[in-house]
XYZ file of C-alpha atoms in Angstrom:
724
model
C 166.707 43.421 109.431
C 166.931 40.046 107.691
C 170.409 39.409 109.124
C 169.138 40.139 112.650
C 166.210 37.752 112.266
C 168.450 34.983 110.943
C 170.841 35.448 113.897
C 167.904 35.336 116.327
C 166.584 32.197 114.654
C 169.973 30.507 114.893
C 170.315 31.354 118.603
C 166.915 29.913 119.472
C 167.375 26.887 117.245
C 170.857 26.167 118.595
C 169.483 26.115 122.115
C 167.121 23.397 120.904
C 169.785 21.311 119.234
C 172.547 21.518 121.820
C 170.706 21.873 125.133
C 168.582 18.752 125.563
C 167.243 18.258 129.087
C 166.638 14.779 130.378
C 162.979 13.911 130.033
C 161.467 10.628 131.176
C 159.835 8.570 128.448
C 156.138 8.301 129.172
C 153.544 6.432 127.173
C 151.214 8.773 125.400
C 147.640 8.632 126.592
C 144.848 8.878 124.061
C 143.136 12.222 123.742
C 139.812 12.447 125.512
C 136.771 12.602 123.264
C 135.135 16.004 123.186
C 131.356 15.813 122.908
C 129.689 18.035 120.352
C 127.991 21.124 121.735
C 125.112 22.657 119.863
C 125.005 26.381 120.581
C 122.000 28.665 120.447
C 121.471 32.317 121.217
C 120.726 31.357 124.847
C 124.240 30.006 125.396
C 126.997 32.307 126.677
C 128.695 33.914 123.696
C 132.009 34.843 125.296
C 134.041 31.691 125.777
C 137.655 30.662 125.651
C 138.348 27.979 123.067
C 141.319 25.659 123.482
C 142.940 27.023 120.321
C 142.043 30.641 121.060
C 140.126 31.096 117.794
C 138.353 34.433 117.396
C 134.741 33.334 117.631
C 133.208 36.456 116.087
C 135.440 35.969 113.042
C 134.176 32.490 112.183
C 131.804 31.323 109.455
C 128.879 29.668 111.227
C 126.608 27.058 109.653
C 123.544 26.364 111.826
C 122.579 22.911 112.976
C 126.000 21.340 112.409
C 128.768 20.265 114.729
C 129.115 16.499 114.688
C 131.740 14.445 116.432
C 134.481 16.467 114.760
C 132.953 19.771 115.800
C 132.855 20.834 112.147
C 129.783 21.843 110.196
C 128.090 21.119 106.886
C 130.561 21.186 103.971
C 133.321 22.577 106.178
C 136.908 21.488 106.811
C 139.158 23.102 109.398
C 142.944 23.173 109.687
C 144.289 23.989 113.152
C 147.353 26.004 114.081
C 149.082 22.897 115.469
C 148.536 21.010 112.213
C 150.039 23.844 110.173
C 152.960 24.411 112.523
C 154.009 20.778 112.940
C 154.006 20.214 109.150
C 155.881 23.488 108.450
C 153.060 24.898 106.325
C 153.678 28.615 106.810
C 151.947 29.936 103.668
C 148.236 29.700 102.958
C 148.294 27.725 99.714
C 150.675 25.170 101.243
C 148.473 24.759 104.325
C 145.446 24.034 102.145
C 147.141 21.168 100.266
C 145.976 18.627 102.866
C 142.268 19.586 102.831
C 139.879 17.195 101.039
C 138.206 18.868 98.065
C 140.915 21.527 97.740
C 143.366 21.642 94.837
C 146.423 23.920 94.912
C 147.915 25.269 91.699
C 149.946 27.981 90.029
C 148.588 30.586 87.622
C 151.771 30.371 85.548
C 152.411 33.118 83.025
C 153.882 36.474 83.937
C 152.006 36.706 87.234
C 153.015 33.279 88.575
C 150.565 33.459 91.486
C 149.658 30.662 93.868
C 146.138 29.407 93.207
C 143.563 27.485 95.237
C 140.525 25.642 93.864
C 137.671 24.420 96.063
C 135.879 21.538 94.349
C 136.962 23.061 91.047
C 135.906 26.649 91.817
C 138.658 29.258 91.523
C 139.656 32.396 93.431
C 136.977 34.491 91.698
C 134.272 32.079 92.840
C 135.585 31.312 96.357
C 135.962 34.480 98.468
C 138.798 34.843 100.980
C 138.185 36.279 104.456
C 140.261 37.286 107.451
C 138.146 36.978 110.611
C 134.986 37.095 108.513
C 135.965 40.276 106.619
C 136.287 39.654 102.903
C 139.636 40.399 101.264
C 138.631 41.549 97.809
C 140.836 43.276 95.235
C 138.395 45.557 93.383
C 140.225 45.631 90.065
C 140.570 41.927 89.309
C 140.527 40.009 92.618
C 143.666 38.167 91.512
C 144.559 37.109 95.019
C 147.958 35.464 95.389
C 147.518 32.872 98.132
C 151.288 32.730 98.492
C 151.258 36.165 100.140
C 149.298 35.076 103.234
C 151.241 33.732 106.232
C 149.743 31.234 108.693
C 151.707 31.353 112.020
C 149.344 33.924 113.572
C 146.217 31.911 112.730
C 144.208 29.791 115.144
C 142.603 27.914 112.262
C 141.585 28.040 108.613
C 137.970 27.319 107.736
C 137.242 25.967 104.262
C 133.564 26.049 103.355
C 132.715 23.938 100.304
C 129.563 24.244 98.223
C 127.229 25.439 100.981
C 128.093 28.945 102.212
C 125.354 30.487 104.375
C 123.554 33.386 102.680
C 123.913 35.273 105.961
C 127.636 35.439 105.242
C 127.118 37.908 102.398
C 127.660 37.958 98.620
C 130.100 35.909 96.596
C 129.937 32.397 98.026
C 129.226 30.734 94.700
C 131.573 27.786 95.156
C 132.782 28.031 98.739
C 134.733 30.291 101.092
C 138.102 30.354 102.847
C 138.297 32.101 106.222
C 141.513 32.837 108.119
C 140.654 32.950 111.822
C 143.186 34.730 114.007
C 143.965 34.029 117.648
C 142.696 35.551 120.852
C 144.342 35.073 124.271
C 143.121 32.362 126.626
C 145.207 33.188 129.728
C 145.738 36.189 131.999
C 149.131 36.623 130.387
C 150.565 34.578 127.556
C 153.019 34.729 124.725
C 154.542 32.663 121.966
C 157.667 32.786 119.824
C 158.307 30.660 116.742
C 161.344 30.718 114.525
C 162.633 28.509 111.775
C 164.951 27.968 108.851
C 164.541 26.136 105.540
C 167.399 24.642 103.549
C 167.468 23.432 99.970
C 168.793 20.110 98.710
C 172.256 21.697 98.445
C 172.292 22.543 102.153
C 172.078 26.282 101.467
C 169.646 28.523 103.332
C 166.381 28.940 101.434
C 164.240 30.961 103.859
C 163.810 32.081 107.435
C 160.747 32.944 109.485
C 159.896 34.421 112.869
C 156.581 34.786 114.663
C 155.801 36.337 118.040
C 152.612 37.077 119.938
C 151.646 38.404 123.351
C 148.242 38.769 124.939
C 146.133 38.971 128.045
C 142.563 37.944 128.857
C 140.927 39.521 131.881
C 137.391 39.332 133.203
C 136.077 42.189 131.086
C 138.599 42.637 128.264
C 141.396 41.059 126.276
C 144.291 42.302 124.138
C 146.270 40.362 121.547
C 149.199 41.468 119.376
C 151.175 39.348 116.944
C 153.609 39.640 114.081
C 155.140 37.235 111.576
C 157.923 37.577 109.022
C 159.029 35.253 106.247
C 161.871 35.996 103.854
C 163.369 33.852 101.127
C 166.221 34.406 98.696
C 164.659 31.666 96.577
C 163.957 27.969 96.868
C 165.868 25.115 95.208
C 164.878 23.001 92.237
C 165.055 19.232 92.208
C 168.409 17.774 91.201
C 166.459 15.961 88.466
C 165.669 19.267 86.762
C 167.544 19.634 83.482
C 169.184 23.086 83.228
C 168.683 25.160 80.083
C 169.213 28.695 78.824
C 166.306 30.048 80.881
C 167.017 28.287 84.186
C 170.406 26.879 85.195
C 169.141 24.810 88.136
C 169.911 25.035 91.829
C 168.293 28.057 93.443
C 165.239 28.981 91.339
C 165.878 32.285 89.630
C 163.557 35.119 90.707
C 161.744 33.015 93.335
C 162.724 35.376 96.171
C 159.944 36.853 98.313
C 159.541 38.942 101.466
C 156.326 38.994 103.501
C 155.266 40.161 106.934
C 151.967 40.521 108.753
C 150.941 42.115 112.033
C 147.667 41.955 113.930
C 146.387 43.717 117.021
C 143.049 42.982 118.617
C 141.294 44.636 121.572
C 138.112 43.073 122.920
C 135.630 44.190 125.554
C 133.638 41.423 127.276
C 131.377 43.160 129.815
C 129.454 39.972 130.642
C 129.109 36.317 129.688
C 127.290 37.007 126.422
C 128.448 40.282 124.909
C 131.652 41.051 123.036
C 132.966 44.171 121.261
C 136.217 43.914 119.312
C 138.415 46.248 117.279
C 141.037 44.535 115.147
C 143.691 45.782 112.745
C 145.688 43.619 110.356
C 148.484 44.876 108.136
C 150.537 42.782 105.747
C 153.186 43.771 103.240
C 154.909 41.729 100.589
C 157.222 41.981 97.627
C 158.101 39.319 95.121
C 159.733 38.494 91.847
C 158.200 36.037 89.384
C 160.166 33.066 88.002
C 160.086 32.559 84.247
C 158.567 29.529 82.553
C 161.520 27.275 81.780
C 160.085 26.236 78.397
C 159.594 29.698 76.856
C 161.958 32.403 75.599
C 163.437 35.127 77.821
C 165.041 38.337 76.575
C 168.729 38.316 77.395
C 168.795 34.553 77.998
C 167.634 32.923 74.764
C 168.847 33.763 71.280
C 165.360 34.092 69.780
C 161.673 34.208 70.685
C 161.254 30.593 69.607
C 162.252 28.398 72.534
C 160.784 25.222 74.035
C 157.059 25.228 73.383
C 156.811 29.010 73.095
C 157.067 31.379 70.136
C 157.214 34.714 71.979
C 159.332 36.305 74.691
C 158.008 36.286 78.227
C 157.275 39.483 80.132
C 159.784 40.781 82.666
C 157.615 41.593 85.673
C 158.146 42.136 89.399
C 155.945 43.223 92.301
C 157.851 45.569 94.630
C 154.685 46.226 96.621
C 151.757 43.922 97.504
C 150.198 45.363 100.669
C 146.878 44.852 102.434
C 145.397 46.565 105.483
C 142.168 45.794 107.317
C 140.566 47.676 110.214
C 137.423 46.036 111.574
C 134.890 46.204 114.362
C 132.912 43.148 115.478
C 130.245 42.988 118.130
C 127.816 40.509 119.617
C 125.018 41.722 121.899
C 122.532 39.404 123.532
C 118.965 40.688 123.818
C 117.173 38.826 126.539
C 117.624 35.079 126.722
C 116.697 34.233 123.139
C 117.874 36.986 120.786
C 121.067 38.666 119.639
C 122.492 41.285 117.298
C 125.877 41.064 115.553
C 127.455 44.086 113.868
C 130.527 44.177 111.654
C 132.198 47.215 110.110
C 135.452 47.352 108.183
C 137.824 49.485 106.153
C 140.293 47.671 103.866
C 143.150 48.971 101.731
C 145.169 47.397 98.936
C 148.305 49.020 97.537
C 150.095 47.331 94.675
C 152.894 48.113 92.229
C 153.632 46.021 89.161
C 156.895 46.914 87.418
C 157.607 45.776 83.862
C 161.173 45.994 82.541
C 162.928 45.915 79.178
C 164.566 42.524 79.699
C 165.650 39.932 82.242
C 168.335 42.174 83.753
C 165.540 44.222 85.397
C 167.715 47.313 85.107
C 165.943 49.638 82.651
C 162.400 50.712 81.731
C 162.873 52.520 78.424
C 160.933 50.500 75.852
C 157.171 50.687 75.114
C 156.552 47.438 77.016
C 158.062 48.874 80.233
C 155.947 50.562 82.890
C 155.125 50.897 86.575
C 151.463 50.118 87.255
C 150.018 51.495 90.492
C 146.897 50.315 92.329
C 145.480 52.378 95.190
C 142.334 50.621 96.387
C 140.061 50.745 99.382
C 136.810 49.203 100.536
C 134.510 49.867 103.437
C 131.319 48.282 104.593
C 128.857 47.486 107.310
C 126.786 44.417 108.077
C 124.309 43.529 110.771
C 122.809 40.201 111.724
C 119.980 39.567 114.145
C 118.550 36.311 115.388
C 116.005 34.982 117.789
C 114.876 31.621 119.145
C 111.296 30.434 119.008
C 110.033 27.152 120.393
C 111.276 25.096 117.422
C 112.789 27.697 115.123
C 115.960 29.779 114.997
C 115.277 32.773 112.769
C 118.090 35.017 111.526
C 118.324 37.996 109.174
C 121.276 39.961 107.849
C 121.961 43.045 105.779
C 125.273 43.922 104.094
C 126.616 47.059 102.454
C 130.024 47.400 100.790
C 131.777 49.987 98.623
C 134.840 49.069 96.566
C 137.038 51.749 95.036
C 139.888 51.036 92.630
C 142.268 53.743 91.436
C 145.018 52.960 88.949
C 147.563 54.733 86.800
C 150.634 53.831 84.780
C 154.022 55.449 84.576
C 154.938 54.309 81.057
C 158.594 54.068 80.004
C 159.731 55.838 83.198
C 163.438 55.700 82.249
C 162.872 57.244 78.820
C 162.623 61.011 79.225
C 161.571 61.525 75.601
C 158.752 58.966 75.575
C 157.662 58.834 79.223
C 153.915 59.184 79.824
C 152.487 59.484 83.323
C 148.813 58.649 83.074
C 146.202 60.521 85.098
C 144.484 58.523 87.807
C 141.479 56.463 86.744
C 138.899 55.335 89.287
C 136.215 52.679 89.373
C 133.693 52.612 92.225
C 131.097 49.943 92.892
C 128.487 49.574 95.623
C 127.047 46.267 96.770
C 124.102 45.484 99.019
C 122.613 42.220 100.217
C 119.765 41.188 102.464
C 119.381 37.624 103.712
C 116.974 35.552 105.759
C 117.640 32.122 107.250
C 115.544 29.827 109.433
C 116.469 26.602 111.160
C 113.526 24.391 112.038
C 114.376 21.996 114.860
C 112.036 19.236 113.708
C 113.243 16.915 116.464
C 116.120 16.855 118.901
C 118.191 15.138 116.212
C 116.892 16.688 112.975
C 117.349 20.274 111.781
C 115.928 21.699 108.546
C 117.546 24.905 107.249
C 116.317 27.303 104.577
C 117.864 30.576 103.442
C 117.249 33.217 100.803
C 119.044 36.423 99.849
C 118.861 39.307 97.412
C 122.106 40.853 96.173
C 122.673 43.913 94.017
C 125.722 45.748 92.677
C 125.731 49.267 91.232
C 128.636 50.676 89.261
C 129.089 54.316 90.331
C 132.209 55.211 88.377
C 134.178 53.461 85.611
C 137.020 55.575 84.253
C 139.674 54.514 81.756
C 142.571 56.230 79.998
C 142.663 56.397 76.204
C 146.289 56.260 75.076
C 145.417 57.610 71.642
C 143.461 60.691 72.727
C 145.396 60.963 75.997
C 142.159 61.598 77.858
C 140.159 59.873 80.564
C 136.729 58.582 79.507
C 133.923 56.695 81.239
C 132.464 53.317 80.424
C 128.668 52.945 80.624
C 127.464 52.591 84.204
C 124.899 50.103 85.406
C 124.405 47.240 87.775
C 123.280 43.705 88.311
C 121.216 41.821 90.867
C 120.362 38.261 91.795
C 118.329 36.099 94.138
C 120.045 33.242 95.957
C 118.576 30.400 97.939
C 119.644 27.293 99.817
C 118.328 24.541 102.012
C 119.813 21.752 104.089
C 118.792 18.898 106.351
C 121.061 17.751 109.200
C 120.345 14.524 111.069
C 122.221 13.297 114.136
C 121.012 9.714 114.666
C 123.631 9.100 117.374
C 125.919 11.210 119.513
C 128.842 10.481 117.158
C 127.101 10.479 113.772
C 125.899 13.336 111.621
C 124.384 13.111 108.139
C 123.452 16.015 105.897
C 122.042 16.872 102.504
C 122.166 20.383 101.053
C 121.260 22.406 97.961
C 122.625 25.887 97.398
C 122.034 28.253 94.469
C 124.530 31.129 94.578
C 125.774 33.732 92.109
C 128.976 35.667 91.499
C 129.092 39.125 89.963
C 131.927 39.812 87.476
C 134.809 41.944 88.649
C 136.038 45.096 86.902
C 138.822 43.258 85.104
C 136.340 40.873 83.487
C 134.133 43.747 82.351
C 136.594 46.450 81.330
C 140.152 45.180 80.877
C 141.389 45.282 77.285
C 144.347 43.017 78.154
C 146.802 44.959 76.052
C 144.330 45.559 73.224
C 143.084 41.992 72.721
C 139.700 42.202 74.497
C 136.632 44.344 73.906
C 135.099 45.480 77.233
C 131.616 44.321 78.184
C 130.049 46.671 80.780
C 126.817 44.614 80.741
C 128.465 41.328 81.657
C 126.131 39.461 83.989
C 126.594 37.154 86.948
C 127.269 33.430 86.748
C 125.353 30.951 88.917
C 126.156 27.621 90.541
C 123.600 25.140 91.820
C 125.453 22.989 94.367
C 124.198 19.633 95.665
C 125.826 17.636 98.445
C 125.144 14.492 100.479
C 127.594 13.732 103.257
C 128.219 12.702 106.787
C 130.677 11.773 109.479
C 130.778 9.183 112.223
C 132.918 7.383 114.779
C 132.866 3.758 113.685
C 134.635 2.770 116.903
C 136.276 4.619 119.768
C 139.426 4.720 117.649
C 138.155 5.023 114.065
C 136.587 8.162 112.600
C 135.331 8.578 109.032
C 133.617 11.236 106.941
C 132.717 11.769 103.325
C 130.653 13.695 100.822
C 129.325 13.338 97.299
C 128.884 16.649 95.479
C 127.560 17.961 92.177
C 127.604 21.544 90.868
C 125.771 22.844 87.807
C 127.214 26.179 86.616
C 125.110 28.350 84.303
C 125.898 31.606 82.484
C 129.596 30.977 83.026
C 131.831 33.832 81.925
C 133.885 32.790 78.884
C 135.922 34.584 76.220
C 134.167 34.689 72.827
C 135.844 35.553 69.507
C 133.974 38.545 68.057
C 136.006 39.067 64.913
C 138.692 41.347 63.503
C 139.730 44.461 65.407
C 138.237 47.392 63.407
C 141.329 49.439 64.234
C 143.859 46.747 63.303
C 143.013 44.161 60.649
C 145.900 41.965 61.768
C 144.324 41.297 65.189
C 141.195 39.520 66.338
C 139.236 40.534 69.418
C 137.517 38.503 72.105
C 134.915 39.550 74.639
C 133.767 38.096 77.957
C 130.172 36.888 77.697
C 127.780 34.744 79.748
C 127.698 31.858 77.291
C 129.284 28.905 79.061
C 128.008 26.180 81.331
C 129.769 23.503 83.307
C 129.379 20.543 85.630
C 131.696 19.815 88.546
C 131.137 16.596 90.455
C 132.990 14.148 92.632
C 133.462 12.784 96.117
C 135.588 13.247 99.232
C 136.582 10.610 101.784
C 138.455 11.132 105.044
C 139.458 8.800 107.851
C 141.581 8.794 111.022
C 142.417 5.619 112.946
C 144.122 5.385 116.323
C 145.673 1.982 115.720
C 147.255 1.984 119.188
C 147.835 4.599 121.855
C 151.089 5.426 120.087
C 150.148 5.104 116.393
C 147.589 7.060 114.348
C 147.073 6.698 110.608
C 144.711 8.520 108.303
C 144.221 10.539 105.184
C 141.772 11.790 102.606
C 140.930 11.211 98.962
C 139.285 13.564 96.458
C 137.822 12.714 93.079
C 136.865 15.719 90.962
C 135.539 15.868 87.417
C 135.087 19.202 85.644
C 133.143 19.349 82.371
C 133.084 22.806 80.767
C 130.996 23.635 77.704
C 131.554 26.738 75.596
C 129.606 26.842 72.292
C 132.362 28.895 70.647
C 135.209 26.667 71.896
C 134.294 22.991 71.469
C 137.809 21.808 72.382
C 137.912 23.754 75.662
C 139.516 21.762 78.494
C 139.458 22.090 82.262
C 142.859 23.369 83.391
C 144.671 23.646 86.697
C 143.049 20.815 88.660
C 143.660 17.049 88.721
C 140.933 14.416 88.858
C 142.507 12.480 91.740
C 144.162 13.665 94.949
C 145.288 11.488 97.850
C 146.846 12.533 101.137
C 147.889 9.918 103.697
C 149.808 10.125 106.964
C 151.004 8.054 109.914
C 152.033 9.511 113.281
C 154.008 7.468 115.810
C 154.368 8.868 119.338
C 156.431 6.435 121.449
C 156.546 8.970 124.300
C 154.636 12.042 125.358
C 157.581 14.144 124.237
C 158.494 12.691 120.859
C 156.473 12.096 117.712
C 157.304 11.235 114.127
C 154.965 11.749 111.145
C 155.334 10.478 107.627
C 152.977 11.719 104.944
C 152.336 11.188 101.261
C 150.788 13.682 98.822
C 149.760 12.288 95.445
C 148.107 13.890 92.446
C 147.049 12.685 89.025
C 147.961 14.662 85.907
C 146.397 17.996 85.017
C 146.128 20.237 81.948
C 147.719 23.648 81.360
C 147.014 26.228 78.665
C 149.550 26.159 75.849
C 151.440 29.497 75.667
C 150.603 29.745 71.947
C 146.879 29.814 72.783
C 144.305 28.657 70.249
C 142.701 26.155 72.644
C 145.897 24.123 72.746
C 146.892 22.415 75.973
C 149.837 20.741 77.677
C 149.459 17.861 80.129
C 151.655 17.904 83.221
C 152.261 14.508 84.803
C 151.047 13.256 88.141
C 153.343 12.990 91.138
C 153.794 11.573 94.624
C 155.629 13.476 97.356
C 156.891 11.915 100.593
C 157.404 14.045 103.701
C 158.873 13.364 107.157
C 158.450 15.375 110.351
C 159.980 14.877 113.811
C 158.796 16.834 116.844
C 160.320 16.845 120.314
C 158.797 18.640 123.316
C 161.541 19.465 125.804
C 158.918 20.885 128.154
C 155.269 21.811 127.849
C 156.443 25.289 126.829
C 159.340 24.513 124.480
C 159.475 22.261 121.440
C 161.325 21.809 118.183
C 160.521 20.233 114.842
C 162.777 18.940 112.111
C 161.563 17.634 108.803
C 161.962 17.043 105.112
C 159.500 17.969 102.372
C 159.649 16.183 99.000
C 161.935 13.575 100.527
C 162.865 11.909 97.222
C 163.531 15.228 95.461
C 160.791 14.723 92.873
C 160.849 17.105 89.886
C 157.197 18.014 89.246
C 154.983 20.833 87.982
C 151.524 22.199 88.770
C 151.478 24.195 85.515
C 153.639 23.683 82.460
C 157.020 25.398 82.578
C 157.016 26.084 86.309
C 158.769 23.342 88.316
C 158.058 23.184 92.045
C 160.611 23.022 94.917
C 162.796 19.958 95.279
C 163.863 18.361 98.563
C 163.620 20.919 101.393
C 164.798 20.568 104.985
C 163.440 22.638 107.851
C 164.286 23.208 111.505
C 161.851 25.092 113.739
C 161.580 25.988 117.402
C 158.633 27.152 119.478
C 158.435 28.617 122.969
C 155.307 29.601 124.885
C 154.824 31.348 128.205
């Protein structure tokens, strides 16, 4: 399969490189300004956007939509922006968004992380077309498993997430919006190759879609594949016993995703859509280069570590989502939206004896299976009064997590196959939101919601008694509220101020996981709350210069932190910790963004983020904020001497950040700041066929996002795209 895809990629790419039709050089004309359109329930719902974004799958903030078309606290990345910069994986695509920090979890899991104004993956829910992707056990979402070629856009909501959207939006939300067709018949094929700084193949990708939009229905199908045998380290990396340089050991991954969507549009306002998304992935996990590895280092003491690392792989990381979305207009001023979904998550974590990944005979070896599902239903209704837009929503969701271990599967004498253990949790939410149109240019928004979770089942396996037992059941609830004011003093200027008080309920991992016998479960762990403030705006200073910015402040209360509770009563040599609602924190900073059309051929721009995180834990006075830098800067310049050719140079810079020391004990390691230069060249042979060539990390910088885990060095890419 992989060989066939590579051959197909090479054929399409070679036609780009060697067959270059003569194209006249034409001066590029500036893009026409698109005036903002403020929609209400009276407007036609069914419409064809230029980028084909699935409208019913979007996060909608009322009253917004300035000159950029974006809303309060929201940034959007388009498909063209991701494609032209070769950002094919979700975490990589988000690197250019103001207020977003990308990281790596490090450790045995080595998962790609995303922070939104300092809030992590537990506090910023991820959606596909408005349906939340939630892993019931621990919600440890690996953003590196989500491909972007089939997306129309990515919405990043920061701070202010409408209560109508449902539970969980404590610090923001990330929504992957898929495509819908815009023509009677259309299709697209993308393919590409990546090469390391040695010239060897690092990865290949292929994406294809086909669709049709008719008067009363549309159909869209797409699929994307990305496979990598591993990326290449910087030539400045110093080889050692753990990592010998060149191709990064155990960085190979395989991912694919498919989506099919069928929509019925019986009139100009109504829409009924069934969509199915399936993605599968498998990955290895590179070792930290500054800690010991069995079979590679002579002892457990190596670098900054004093213990051997775990030998883990993920042969299965699969997600499925079946959803129904509808929009029905009721008269000229009212509507009803309904959403139903059924999600699945299947995961296998395999732990081996050593770095050869050949046997599972020792007590530390196992296969851990997750078999999860979730289903839910939500309904939203709204109506227009003379100066008010009133909306209400109700949400129901059930999450079920089933797990079991096959311990020491290669050891017939010691093998233990655990019985299945299941945890089930129900969640409900009701929300009310009103937008008061004080004047034609001023909107005042207020929202309130009530959320409740109920734990229906909480089973666990006792390895000593070899029996399944139940943790205490219970639940938690909260009230959330928010308000915002949006003022549009001119046609190209929008200013806003918002306050949002949102909670997040703990997941099952935080309540019940013993983490290999080091944590005492806490079934009564409560929710944590963030009070988010923001003042921001955007404007067109001239016909060619656009600017936006925001100042934000978040006060986090009842933060979930690990607390030392003393010696393990069953083992005097160990101490136990427990998750408790004892912490508090402050996150604050600012975002600035600008784009300037210097001439018809040259555009420059960029964004800057300042973020300060102050975390207070009474039991851990030396606790530091980890994973995020204080300063981020992204800058770019695009030169388009003709309509067909463009060249973009960009710079990504980050200040230093802190990582947890592998020895623990509130010790930390500082990883240095970095600056990465990138180049991209795009040539459009025709309106339907184009190619891009580029270089990421042009100067082959050796850098880390978390200690012990160097990032890719210089990477070349060559892509082709054809549409019909």
